[in-house]
Short mmCIF file of C-alpha atoms in Angstrom, two decimals:
data_model
loop_
_atom_site.label_atom_id
_atom_site.label_comp_id
_atom_site.label_asym_id
_atom_site.label_seq_id
_atom_site.Cartn_x
_atom_site.Cartn_y
_atom_site.Cartn_z
CA UNK A 1 15.83 -8.40 -24.11
CA UNK A 2 16.44 -6.84 -20.70
CA UNK A 3 18.25 -3.93 -22.37
CA UNK A 4 15.23 -3.31 -24.53
CA UNK A 5 12.98 -3.25 -21.48
CA UNK A 6 15.19 -0.81 -19.63
CA UNK A 7 15.06 1.53 -22.59
CA UNK A 8 11.29 1.38 -22.56
CA UNK A 9 10.75 1.98 -18.86
CA UNK A 10 9.75 5.63 -19.26
CA UNK A 11 7.16 5.07 -21.94
CA UNK A 12 5.81 2.14 -19.93
CA UNK A 13 5.27 4.32 -16.88
CA UNK A 14 3.43 6.86 -18.98
CA UNK A 15 1.29 4.18 -20.53
CA UNK A 16 0.50 2.53 -17.19
CA UNK A 17 -0.64 5.88 -15.90
CA UNK A 18 -2.69 6.41 -19.01
CA UNK A 19 -4.47 3.11 -18.47
CA UNK A 20 -5.05 3.90 -14.81
CA UNK A 21 -6.54 7.25 -15.68
CA UNK A 22 -9.13 5.61 -17.88
CA UNK A 23 -10.65 4.19 -14.71
CA UNK A 24 -11.19 7.55 -13.07
CA UNK A 25 -12.17 9.68 -16.00
CA UNK A 26 -15.66 11.10 -15.68
CA UNK A 27 -18.17 9.48 -17.99
CA UNK A 28 -20.92 11.83 -19.06
CA UNK A 29 -23.16 9.06 -20.33
CA UNK A 30 -26.65 9.72 -18.93
CA UNK A 31 -27.56 7.36 -16.12
CA UNK A 32 -30.31 4.91 -16.87
CA UNK A 33 -33.49 5.88 -15.15
CA UNK A 34 -33.74 3.63 -12.10
CA UNK A 35 -36.96 5.18 -10.83
CA UNK A 36 -39.59 2.55 -10.29
CA UNK A 37 -42.98 2.38 -8.74
CA UNK A 38 -43.39 3.39 -5.10
CA UNK A 39 -41.75 0.83 -2.85
CA UNK A 40 -43.82 -1.72 -1.02
CA UNK A 41 -42.65 -3.77 1.95
CA UNK A 42 -41.27 -7.21 1.25
CA UNK A 43 -43.74 -9.72 2.60
CA UNK A 44 -42.91 -12.98 4.34
CA UNK A 45 -43.22 -14.88 1.09
CA UNK A 46 -40.67 -16.11 -1.35
CA UNK A 47 -39.78 -13.64 -4.08
CA UNK A 48 -38.10 -14.58 -7.37
CA UNK A 49 -34.58 -13.18 -7.62
CA UNK A 50 -35.47 -10.78 -10.42
CA UNK A 51 -38.41 -9.35 -8.47
CA UNK A 52 -36.35 -8.81 -5.34
CA UNK A 53 -33.55 -7.20 -7.38
CA UNK A 54 -36.06 -4.83 -8.94
CA UNK A 55 -37.49 -3.96 -5.51
CA UNK A 56 -33.97 -3.27 -4.18
CA UNK A 57 -33.23 -0.93 -7.09
CA UNK A 58 -36.46 0.95 -6.44
CA UNK A 59 -35.52 1.40 -2.78
CA UNK A 60 -32.09 2.74 -3.63
CA UNK A 61 -33.43 5.03 -6.34
CA UNK A 62 -36.01 6.49 -4.01
CA UNK A 63 -33.47 7.11 -1.27
CA UNK A 64 -30.88 8.57 -3.66
CA UNK A 65 -33.50 10.93 -5.03
CA UNK A 66 -34.36 12.13 -1.53
CA UNK A 67 -30.66 12.73 -0.83
CA UNK A 68 -30.04 14.46 -4.16
CA UNK A 69 -27.60 11.72 -5.23
CA UNK A 70 -27.07 11.13 -8.92
CA UNK A 71 -25.74 7.58 -9.30
CA UNK A 72 -22.92 6.63 -11.64
CA UNK A 73 -23.92 5.33 -15.08
CA UNK A 74 -24.27 1.65 -15.73
CA UNK A 75 -21.20 -0.31 -16.75
CA UNK A 76 -20.55 -1.04 -20.37
CA UNK A 77 -20.48 -4.67 -21.48
CA UNK A 78 -16.69 -4.97 -21.26
CA UNK A 79 -16.66 -3.82 -17.66
CA UNK A 80 -19.59 -6.05 -16.75
CA UNK A 81 -18.24 -9.28 -18.25
CA UNK A 82 -14.91 -8.81 -16.48
CA UNK A 83 -16.58 -7.95 -13.17
CA UNK A 84 -19.00 -10.89 -13.37
CA UNK A 85 -16.24 -13.40 -14.13
CA UNK A 86 -14.03 -12.14 -11.30
CA UNK A 87 -16.83 -12.03 -8.74
CA UNK A 88 -18.51 -15.32 -9.64
CA UNK A 89 -15.70 -17.62 -10.72
CA UNK A 90 -12.60 -15.76 -9.56
CA UNK A 91 -10.82 -15.03 -12.83
CA UNK A 92 -11.00 -12.75 -15.83
CA UNK A 93 -12.69 -14.09 -18.99
CA UNK A 94 -10.75 -15.51 -21.91
CA UNK A 95 -10.47 -13.63 -25.20
CA UNK A 96 -13.12 -15.91 -26.72
CA UNK A 97 -15.47 -15.41 -23.76
CA UNK A 98 -15.15 -11.63 -24.00
CA UNK A 99 -15.74 -11.60 -27.75
CA UNK A 100 -18.75 -13.90 -27.43
CA UNK A 101 -20.35 -11.65 -24.82
CA UNK A 102 -19.60 -8.40 -26.64
CA UNK A 103 -20.94 -9.80 -29.92
CA UNK A 104 -24.14 -11.11 -28.34
CA UNK A 105 -26.99 -8.73 -29.28
CA UNK A 106 -29.42 -10.31 -26.80
CA UNK A 107 -30.78 -7.60 -24.49
CA UNK A 108 -30.90 -9.87 -21.43
CA UNK A 109 -27.46 -11.38 -21.91
CA UNK A 110 -26.26 -10.14 -18.51
CA UNK A 111 -28.58 -12.30 -16.37
CA UNK A 112 -27.92 -15.19 -18.75
CA UNK A 113 -24.18 -14.80 -18.20
CA UNK A 114 -24.63 -14.71 -14.41
CA UNK A 115 -26.76 -17.86 -14.54
CA UNK A 116 -24.23 -19.64 -16.73
CA UNK A 117 -21.37 -18.72 -14.39
CA UNK A 118 -23.36 -19.89 -11.36
CA UNK A 119 -23.55 -23.36 -12.90
CA UNK A 120 -19.81 -23.72 -13.50
CA UNK A 121 -17.59 -25.76 -11.22
CA UNK A 122 -15.35 -22.73 -10.96
CA UNK A 123 -18.13 -20.93 -9.06
CA UNK A 124 -18.00 -23.49 -6.26
CA UNK A 125 -14.22 -23.37 -6.32
CA UNK A 126 -14.12 -19.57 -6.00
CA UNK A 127 -16.76 -19.59 -3.26
CA UNK A 128 -14.76 -22.23 -1.39
CA UNK A 129 -11.61 -20.08 -1.62
CA UNK A 130 -13.55 -17.08 -0.33
CA UNK A 131 -14.91 -18.94 2.71
CA UNK A 132 -11.54 -20.61 3.31
CA UNK A 133 -9.96 -17.18 3.71
CA UNK A 134 -12.80 -16.10 5.97
CA UNK A 135 -12.55 -19.16 8.21
CA UNK A 136 -8.77 -19.16 8.45
CA UNK A 137 -8.53 -15.36 8.73
CA UNK A 138 -5.12 -15.14 7.12
CA UNK A 139 -3.36 -17.49 9.52
CA UNK A 140 0.13 -18.42 8.42
CA UNK A 141 0.75 -21.26 10.90
CA UNK A 142 2.26 -24.22 8.99
CA UNK A 143 -0.10 -26.72 10.66
CA UNK A 144 -3.14 -24.77 9.46
CA UNK A 145 -1.76 -24.06 5.99
CA UNK A 146 -1.14 -27.79 5.56
CA UNK A 147 -4.83 -28.47 6.20
CA UNK A 148 -6.12 -25.54 4.10
CA UNK A 149 -6.36 -27.55 0.81
CA UNK A 150 -8.50 -30.15 2.59
CA UNK A 151 -10.84 -27.40 3.82
CA UNK A 152 -11.06 -26.00 0.26
CA UNK A 153 -12.07 -29.42 -1.07
CA UNK A 154 -14.55 -29.94 1.78
CA UNK A 155 -16.21 -26.60 1.04
CA UNK A 156 -16.11 -27.06 -2.73
CA UNK A 157 -17.95 -30.39 -2.51
CA UNK A 158 -20.76 -28.71 -0.58
CA UNK A 159 -20.98 -25.61 -2.75
CA UNK A 160 -20.95 -27.77 -5.89
CA UNK A 161 -24.04 -29.53 -4.56
CA UNK A 162 -25.49 -26.11 -3.62
CA UNK A 163 -25.89 -27.28 -0.04
CA UNK A 164 -27.84 -24.72 2.01
CA UNK A 165 -25.49 -22.46 3.93
CA UNK A 166 -26.98 -23.35 7.31
CA UNK A 167 -26.27 -27.01 6.61
CA UNK A 168 -22.66 -26.23 5.63
CA UNK A 169 -22.14 -24.38 8.90
CA UNK A 170 -23.90 -27.07 10.89
CA UNK A 171 -21.72 -29.81 9.39
CA UNK A 172 -18.58 -27.79 10.11
CA UNK A 173 -19.53 -27.17 13.73
CA UNK A 174 -20.38 -30.84 14.27
CA UNK A 175 -17.62 -32.35 12.14
CA UNK A 176 -16.28 -35.64 13.51
CA UNK A 177 -12.84 -35.00 14.93
CA UNK A 178 -11.86 -38.57 15.75
CA UNK A 179 -10.56 -39.36 12.30
CA UNK A 180 -6.95 -38.87 11.24
CA UNK A 181 -6.32 -36.14 8.72
CA UNK A 182 -5.32 -37.43 5.30
CA UNK A 183 -3.52 -35.00 2.97
CA UNK A 184 -5.96 -33.36 0.51
CA UNK A 185 -8.87 -35.47 1.76
CA UNK A 186 -11.94 -33.29 2.44
CA UNK A 187 -12.16 -32.19 6.06
CA UNK A 188 -12.89 -28.93 7.90
CA UNK A 189 -10.16 -29.60 10.49
CA UNK A 190 -8.28 -26.46 9.37
CA UNK A 191 -11.00 -24.35 11.05
CA UNK A 192 -10.23 -26.05 14.36
CA UNK A 193 -6.47 -26.06 13.81
CA UNK A 194 -6.52 -22.31 13.06
CA UNK A 195 -7.84 -21.85 16.60
CA UNK A 196 -5.34 -24.38 17.96
CA UNK A 197 -8.35 -26.36 19.23
CA UNK A 198 -8.68 -23.86 22.07
CA UNK A 199 -12.28 -23.26 23.22
CA UNK A 200 -11.78 -19.51 23.60
CA UNK A 201 -10.37 -19.10 20.09
CA UNK A 202 -13.00 -21.38 18.55
CA UNK A 203 -15.72 -19.38 20.30
CA UNK A 204 -14.28 -16.10 19.02
CA UNK A 205 -13.88 -17.41 15.46
CA UNK A 206 -17.30 -19.07 15.32
CA UNK A 207 -19.10 -15.97 16.58
CA UNK A 208 -17.18 -13.72 14.15
CA UNK A 209 -17.47 -15.90 11.04
CA UNK A 210 -21.02 -17.22 11.41
CA UNK A 211 -22.76 -14.44 13.32
CA UNK A 212 -20.68 -11.31 12.77
CA UNK A 213 -20.23 -10.87 16.51
CA UNK A 214 -16.93 -9.73 18.00
CA UNK A 215 -16.84 -11.20 21.50
CA UNK A 216 -13.12 -11.91 21.82
CA UNK A 217 -12.49 -8.76 23.86
CA UNK A 218 -14.64 -10.28 26.61
CA UNK A 219 -12.21 -13.16 26.97
CA UNK A 220 -10.10 -11.29 29.53
CA UNK A 221 -12.59 -8.72 30.82
CA UNK A 222 -16.02 -7.29 30.16
CA UNK A 223 -16.11 -5.74 26.68
CA UNK A 224 -15.27 -2.03 27.05
CA UNK A 225 -17.66 -0.84 24.34
CA UNK A 226 -20.20 -3.59 23.70
CA UNK A 227 -22.58 -5.39 26.02
CA UNK A 228 -20.61 -8.63 26.21
CA UNK A 229 -19.46 -9.73 29.66
CA UNK A 230 -16.60 -12.08 30.46
CA UNK A 231 -18.87 -14.85 31.88
CA UNK A 232 -20.93 -14.70 28.65
CA UNK A 233 -17.83 -15.28 26.57
CA UNK A 234 -16.68 -18.28 28.59
CA UNK A 235 -20.17 -19.77 28.72
CA UNK A 236 -20.15 -19.69 24.92
CA UNK A 237 -16.60 -21.08 24.82
CA UNK A 238 -17.81 -24.03 26.95
CA UNK A 239 -19.45 -25.50 23.84
CA UNK A 240 -15.94 -26.12 22.46
CA UNK A 241 -14.40 -27.48 25.65
CA UNK A 242 -12.25 -30.58 25.29
CA UNK A 243 -12.03 -30.31 21.51
CA UNK A 244 -8.39 -31.30 21.39
CA UNK A 245 -5.85 -33.36 19.49
CA UNK A 246 -5.46 -36.97 20.51
CA UNK A 247 -2.27 -38.91 20.19
CA UNK A 248 1.31 -37.87 19.76
CA UNK A 249 1.17 -37.43 16.00
CA UNK A 250 -1.46 -34.70 16.30
CA UNK A 251 -3.52 -36.29 13.54
CA UNK A 252 -6.37 -38.01 15.37
CA UNK A 253 -8.78 -35.68 17.14
CA UNK A 254 -11.44 -36.27 19.76
CA UNK A 255 -13.98 -34.42 21.86
CA UNK A 256 -15.01 -35.29 25.38
CA UNK A 257 -18.56 -34.34 26.24
CA UNK A 258 -18.63 -35.20 29.91
CA UNK A 259 -18.43 -31.70 31.37
CA UNK A 260 -20.96 -28.95 30.64
CA UNK A 261 -19.24 -26.05 32.33
CA UNK A 262 -15.88 -24.34 32.03
CA UNK A 263 -13.72 -22.42 34.46
CA UNK A 264 -12.80 -18.82 33.69
CA UNK A 265 -8.98 -18.77 33.64
CA UNK A 266 -7.49 -16.99 36.64
CA UNK A 267 -10.75 -17.11 38.52
CA UNK A 268 -12.26 -19.88 40.58
CA UNK A 269 -15.53 -19.47 38.76
CA UNK A 270 -17.29 -22.27 36.89
CA UNK A 271 -19.75 -21.01 34.28
CA UNK A 272 -22.28 -23.22 32.49
CA UNK A 273 -22.55 -23.59 28.72
CA UNK A 274 -24.91 -20.87 27.54
CA UNK A 275 -25.66 -19.37 24.16
CA UNK A 276 -24.79 -15.74 23.54
CA UNK A 277 -28.39 -14.66 24.16
CA UNK A 278 -28.15 -16.19 27.65
CA UNK A 279 -30.40 -19.14 26.93
CA UNK A 280 -29.31 -22.61 28.07
CA UNK A 281 -28.95 -25.54 25.69
CA UNK A 282 -31.71 -28.11 25.69
CA UNK A 283 -29.91 -31.42 25.65
CA UNK A 284 -31.17 -34.12 23.37
CA UNK A 285 -29.95 -37.61 24.04
CA UNK A 286 -28.42 -37.69 20.57
CA UNK A 287 -26.77 -34.28 20.70
CA UNK A 288 -23.40 -33.32 22.05
CA UNK A 289 -22.56 -29.75 22.90
CA UNK A 290 -21.38 -28.82 19.41
CA UNK A 291 -24.58 -30.22 17.89
CA UNK A 292 -26.66 -28.11 20.25
CA UNK A 293 -24.54 -25.11 19.37
CA UNK A 294 -25.02 -25.74 15.63
CA UNK A 295 -28.82 -25.87 16.10
CA UNK A 296 -28.78 -22.51 17.88
CA UNK A 297 -26.34 -20.77 15.51
CA UNK A 298 -28.26 -21.78 12.36
CA UNK A 299 -31.74 -21.41 13.83
CA UNK A 300 -34.08 -19.10 11.86
CA UNK A 301 -34.75 -17.36 15.17
CA UNK A 302 -31.07 -16.41 15.51
CA UNK A 303 -31.08 -12.84 14.13
CA UNK A 304 -27.36 -12.80 13.52
CA UNK A 305 -26.91 -15.83 11.28
CA UNK A 306 -28.61 -14.61 8.09
CA UNK A 307 -27.41 -11.03 8.66
CA UNK A 308 -23.76 -12.07 8.91
CA UNK A 309 -23.94 -14.08 5.67
CA UNK A 310 -25.89 -11.47 3.70
CA UNK A 311 -23.69 -8.61 4.88
CA UNK A 312 -20.53 -10.47 3.92
CA UNK A 313 -21.72 -11.61 0.49
CA UNK A 314 -23.14 -8.15 -0.31
CA UNK A 315 -19.83 -6.64 0.79
CA UNK A 316 -17.78 -8.96 -1.39
CA UNK A 317 -19.81 -7.93 -4.46
CA UNK A 318 -20.27 -4.21 -3.69
CA UNK A 319 -17.01 -3.41 -1.90
CA UNK A 320 -18.66 -2.65 1.44
CA UNK A 321 -21.43 -4.15 3.53
CA UNK A 322 -24.63 -2.67 4.85
CA UNK A 323 -22.76 -2.85 8.17
CA UNK A 324 -19.14 -1.83 8.42
CA UNK A 325 -16.86 -3.46 9.46
CA UNK A 326 -18.23 -6.53 7.73
CA UNK A 327 -17.80 -8.85 10.71
CA UNK A 328 -19.11 -6.57 13.43
CA UNK A 329 -22.91 -6.44 13.66
CA UNK A 330 -22.82 -4.66 16.99
CA UNK A 331 -25.77 -2.29 17.61
CA UNK A 332 -23.26 0.58 17.63
CA UNK A 333 -22.85 -0.06 13.88
CA UNK A 334 -26.39 0.37 12.52
CA UNK A 335 -26.84 -0.83 8.94
CA UNK A 336 -27.17 1.46 5.97
CA UNK A 337 -30.42 0.98 4.11
CA UNK A 338 -31.89 -1.23 6.88
CA UNK A 339 -35.09 -2.06 4.94
CA UNK A 340 -33.07 -3.50 2.06
CA UNK A 341 -30.76 -5.35 4.44
CA UNK A 342 -33.71 -6.87 6.29
CA UNK A 343 -35.46 -7.83 3.06
CA UNK A 344 -32.38 -9.65 1.75
CA UNK A 345 -31.97 -11.47 5.07
CA UNK A 346 -35.65 -12.48 5.09
CA UNK A 347 -35.53 -13.79 1.53
CA UNK A 348 -32.23 -15.58 2.16
CA UNK A 349 -33.88 -17.38 5.07
CA UNK A 350 -37.08 -18.12 3.13
CA UNK A 351 -34.98 -19.58 0.31
CA UNK A 352 -33.36 -21.98 2.78
CA UNK A 353 -30.07 -20.09 2.93
CA UNK A 354 -29.40 -20.62 -0.76
CA UNK A 355 -26.15 -18.73 -1.54
CA UNK A 356 -26.79 -18.98 -5.28
CA UNK A 357 -30.13 -17.25 -4.84
CA UNK A 358 -28.50 -14.48 -2.80
CA UNK A 359 -25.76 -13.94 -5.39
CA UNK A 360 -28.28 -14.12 -8.25
CA UNK A 361 -30.27 -11.30 -6.62
CA UNK A 362 -27.22 -9.10 -6.02
CA UNK A 363 -25.84 -9.58 -9.55
CA UNK A 364 -29.25 -8.79 -11.04
CA UNK A 365 -29.52 -5.38 -9.37
CA UNK A 366 -28.60 -2.31 -11.31
CA UNK A 367 -26.77 -1.21 -8.17
CA UNK A 368 -24.24 -3.98 -8.82
CA UNK A 369 -23.98 -2.95 -12.46
CA UNK A 370 -23.07 0.70 -11.82
CA UNK A 371 -19.78 1.93 -13.19
CA UNK A 372 -16.74 2.79 -11.07
CA UNK A 373 -15.89 5.76 -13.26
CA UNK A 374 -15.73 9.28 -11.89
CA UNK A 375 -14.49 8.43 -8.40
CA UNK A 376 -12.52 11.21 -6.65
CA UNK A 377 -8.76 10.78 -6.63
CA UNK A 378 -8.53 11.60 -2.93
CA UNK A 379 -10.79 11.33 0.07
CA UNK A 380 -13.87 9.23 0.63
CA UNK A 381 -16.06 8.45 -2.36
CA UNK A 382 -19.49 9.54 -1.12
CA UNK A 383 -21.29 7.81 -3.98
CA UNK A 384 -19.55 4.49 -3.28
CA UNK A 385 -20.49 4.74 0.41
CA UNK A 386 -24.14 5.08 -0.68
CA UNK A 387 -23.77 2.20 -3.19
CA UNK A 388 -24.33 4.74 -5.98
CA UNK A 389 -21.01 3.91 -7.62
CA UNK A 390 -19.02 0.68 -7.72
CA UNK A 391 -15.71 1.17 -5.92
CA UNK A 392 -12.45 -0.14 -7.29
CA UNK A 393 -11.66 -3.41 -5.53
CA UNK A 394 -8.33 -5.12 -4.99
CA UNK A 395 -8.14 -8.66 -6.36
CA UNK A 396 -7.54 -11.49 -3.93
CA UNK A 397 -4.41 -13.58 -4.31
CA UNK A 398 -6.51 -16.38 -5.83
CA UNK A 399 -8.06 -13.97 -8.34
CA UNK A 400 -4.66 -12.58 -9.33
CA UNK A 401 -3.20 -16.03 -9.83
CA UNK A 402 -6.19 -17.39 -11.78
CA UNK A 403 -6.38 -14.25 -13.93
CA UNK A 404 -2.65 -14.36 -14.63
CA UNK A 405 -2.95 -17.98 -15.73
CA UNK A 406 -5.98 -17.14 -17.88
CA UNK A 407 -4.31 -14.13 -19.52
CA UNK A 408 -0.94 -15.73 -20.23
CA UNK A 409 -1.67 -19.42 -20.54
CA UNK A 410 1.25 -19.89 -18.17
CA UNK A 411 2.15 -23.44 -17.32
CA UNK A 412 5.08 -24.47 -15.19
CA UNK A 413 7.63 -25.78 -17.68
CA UNK A 414 10.25 -26.87 -15.19
CA UNK A 415 10.11 -30.64 -14.56
CA UNK A 416 9.14 -31.76 -11.08
CA UNK A 417 7.67 -28.35 -10.20
CA UNK A 418 3.97 -28.57 -9.44
CA UNK A 419 1.58 -25.85 -10.63
CA UNK A 420 0.68 -25.49 -6.96
CA UNK A 421 4.13 -23.95 -6.43
CA UNK A 422 3.20 -20.96 -8.58
CA UNK A 423 -0.16 -20.63 -6.84
CA UNK A 424 1.48 -20.83 -3.43
CA UNK A 425 3.95 -18.13 -4.42
CA UNK A 426 1.15 -15.78 -5.52
CA UNK A 427 -0.77 -16.47 -2.31
CA UNK A 428 2.28 -15.81 -0.21
CA UNK A 429 2.94 -12.45 -1.84
CA UNK A 430 -0.60 -11.18 -2.40
CA UNK A 431 -2.73 -12.75 0.34
CA UNK A 432 -3.96 -10.07 2.70
CA UNK A 433 -7.46 -10.52 4.08
CA UNK A 434 -6.83 -8.12 6.94
CA UNK A 435 -7.62 -4.98 4.95
CA UNK A 436 -10.69 -3.89 3.06
CA UNK A 437 -10.72 -4.81 -0.65
CA UNK A 438 -11.26 -1.13 -1.42
CA UNK A 439 -7.97 -0.19 0.27
CA UNK A 440 -5.75 -0.46 -2.75
CA UNK A 441 -2.13 -0.70 -1.81
CA UNK A 442 0.72 -2.54 -3.45
CA UNK A 443 3.77 -3.51 -1.46
CA UNK A 444 7.27 -3.22 -2.89
CA UNK A 445 7.55 -7.01 -2.86
CA UNK A 446 4.32 -7.37 -4.82
CA UNK A 447 5.38 -4.75 -7.37
CA UNK A 448 8.78 -6.35 -7.84
CA UNK A 449 7.18 -9.76 -8.19
CA UNK A 450 5.05 -8.53 -11.07
CA UNK A 451 7.79 -6.48 -12.69
CA UNK A 452 10.68 -8.92 -12.49
CA UNK A 453 9.27 -12.13 -11.03
CA UNK A 454 9.97 -15.49 -12.63
CA UNK A 455 6.40 -16.14 -13.72
CA UNK A 456 5.85 -12.78 -15.42
CA UNK A 457 9.27 -12.99 -17.05
CA UNK A 458 8.47 -16.42 -18.49
CA UNK A 459 4.96 -15.39 -19.54
CA UNK A 460 6.26 -12.39 -21.50
CA UNK A 461 9.22 -14.18 -23.08
CA UNK A 462 8.67 -14.61 -26.82
CA UNK A 463 10.49 -17.91 -26.88
CA UNK A 464 8.95 -19.42 -23.76
CA UNK A 465 5.41 -18.02 -23.82
CA UNK A 466 3.23 -20.11 -26.09
CA UNK A 467 0.38 -17.59 -25.99
CA UNK A 468 2.58 -14.61 -26.82
CA UNK A 469 4.37 -16.42 -29.63
CA UNK A 470 1.02 -17.37 -31.18
CA UNK A 471 -0.12 -13.74 -31.11
CA UNK A 472 3.21 -12.54 -32.51
CA UNK A 473 3.32 -15.11 -35.32
CA UNK A 474 -0.37 -15.33 -36.29
CA UNK A 475 -0.48 -14.58 -40.05
CA UNK A 476 -4.12 -13.49 -39.91
CA UNK A 477 -3.38 -10.65 -37.45
CA UNK A 478 -1.96 -7.26 -38.30
CA UNK A 479 -0.41 -4.93 -35.72
CA UNK A 480 -3.80 -3.62 -34.65
CA UNK A 481 -5.15 -7.16 -34.27
CA UNK A 482 -2.21 -8.27 -32.13
CA UNK A 483 -2.68 -5.27 -29.84
CA UNK A 484 -6.39 -5.92 -29.64
CA UNK A 485 -5.80 -9.57 -28.65
CA UNK A 486 -3.44 -8.59 -25.82
CA UNK A 487 -5.93 -6.03 -24.50
CA UNK A 488 -8.76 -8.56 -24.54
CA UNK A 489 -6.59 -11.20 -22.86
CA UNK A 490 -5.55 -8.93 -19.98
CA UNK A 491 -8.08 -6.10 -19.61
CA UNK A 492 -11.14 -7.75 -21.21
CA UNK A 493 -11.75 -4.75 -23.44
CA UNK A 494 -10.78 -3.30 -26.78
CA UNK A 495 -8.12 -0.59 -26.84
CA UNK A 496 -9.61 2.82 -27.51
CA UNK A 497 -8.54 4.72 -30.60
CA UNK A 498 -5.76 6.64 -28.86
CA UNK A 499 -4.33 3.51 -27.23
CA UNK A 500 -4.50 1.55 -30.46
CA UNK A 501 -2.66 4.24 -32.43
CA UNK A 502 -0.09 4.69 -29.66
CA UNK A 503 0.82 1.02 -29.60
CA UNK A 504 0.71 0.57 -33.37
CA UNK A 505 3.29 3.35 -33.57
CA UNK A 506 5.33 1.68 -30.82
CA UNK A 507 5.41 -1.61 -32.73
CA UNK A 508 6.70 0.19 -35.80
CA UNK A 509 6.37 -0.79 -39.41
CA UNK A 510 8.26 -4.04 -38.84
CA UNK A 511 5.88 -4.99 -35.98
CA UNK A 512 8.67 -5.47 -33.47
CA UNK A 513 8.09 -8.64 -31.48
CA UNK A 514 10.14 -7.27 -28.62
CA UNK A 515 7.85 -4.24 -28.45
CA UNK A 516 4.85 -6.59 -28.45
CA UNK A 517 6.33 -8.50 -25.50
CA UNK A 518 6.88 -5.20 -23.70
CA UNK A 519 3.26 -4.22 -24.30
CA UNK A 520 2.12 -7.54 -22.81
CA UNK A 521 4.38 -6.99 -19.80
CA UNK A 522 2.99 -3.49 -19.33
CA UNK A 523 -0.64 -4.63 -19.47
CA UNK A 524 0.01 -7.33 -16.86
CA UNK A 525 1.57 -4.72 -14.59
CA UNK A 526 -1.16 -2.12 -15.09
CA UNK A 527 -3.54 -1.09 -12.32
CA UNK A 528 -6.39 -1.99 -14.63
CA UNK A 529 -5.31 -5.66 -14.68
CA UNK A 530 -4.89 -5.89 -10.90
CA UNK A 531 -8.23 -4.32 -9.93
CA UNK A 532 -11.86 -5.32 -10.17
CA UNK A 533 -13.74 -2.36 -11.61
#
């Protein structure tokens, strides 16, 4: 088997390149006319998602026209169904799900698909994974990683109930910390553990995650480029003072609320607890400091709260935010398309911070449905910067793992090995939240893992892969049908005529099963499988 694969390395490379090139080839399909009626300001009233999406498209179309920008064409159905599944539920669609969508003649099947995906449990699961990565910011500390599954479950329970985002944040900031952590029991303790329960790290993380404000540089000195001063930082950190582990086992946590101020380290200066806008907390007899902080952070009058959430969600679906970097809403980074950004923030607030509403609006825009085809091979993609073309996006480790499982039907066959082992291995090799999803790089370790790793080897073994053996043995499939099934399972599309003929020839008249396994291996290692496009 291995000898066969070595002999086929050269053709595989050629074919991988051929598949990659299909993503950058220019499509001359005429763009759908996005021109709408003259734009009108979004009023302080609730707008249905479809109406707001239409208004957003009109704004973009008007601005593109003024700039002489011709947007990319709309995606075809194969591209859209794959993109929607990856973005909303974190995996590629099954063969049956692709066929059902492609065969559906209904003209409004795209919004119906989005709505159906929003109602699945997998949507809450994928959203929980996304916010877990955001809150833990790629920490690898064993103590935090041990609590990460409990944070996932805690978030998933709230997203399943479609709890308003401000309530999720408020509950996290006021979470009781006097209860021992139980493995895989829902708790947000990982957020506190990631900061080692230190007030300065909690202040930096909370401001970054929930308000898109980077204040950590002011921890040691006044911020060199922004307006933040060192006393401001420590006044904000005072809200997290005395949030610390209790007991020798590190499991039970507590918070003392008897001191309102905090000393700046290295200086004999006591600063009071103040919010980042300089206002003092108004103590209620029932509130502790973290409760007062939660009220201020999630208040509709806090301009940063809705902006941080909208910018991040928009960025996760479009590859870049209105403000870049995503978690830095400093005035030195003015937003692109500020009217659209403000309108989305206003409607998000009016809809009680409903994340489903926000995602429903974004997925309904034609901006989200633009193709990624035609991007330049080098240099910045000007159209993608202007949201006039969808950029190629790197899959997260969770998306790669879930898509691999979906495509191959892989199940751990070794006794006493949990499926979580495979997931953990994918996360270890592919997790990297420190770089933009549009920066597409593959490390040598990642490439080797996909080429020769245990899971891919088992998934493409004719004797051990149940899915592959079914495709190879199915009496109702000819060579073309087997190739088509593998394309749908991995790339969510039919092979084009040239690809189909190429692989039919490769299988030969005897429909070599080894060649079929090699084709499956090649598709799983292709750039097209590992990217969201």
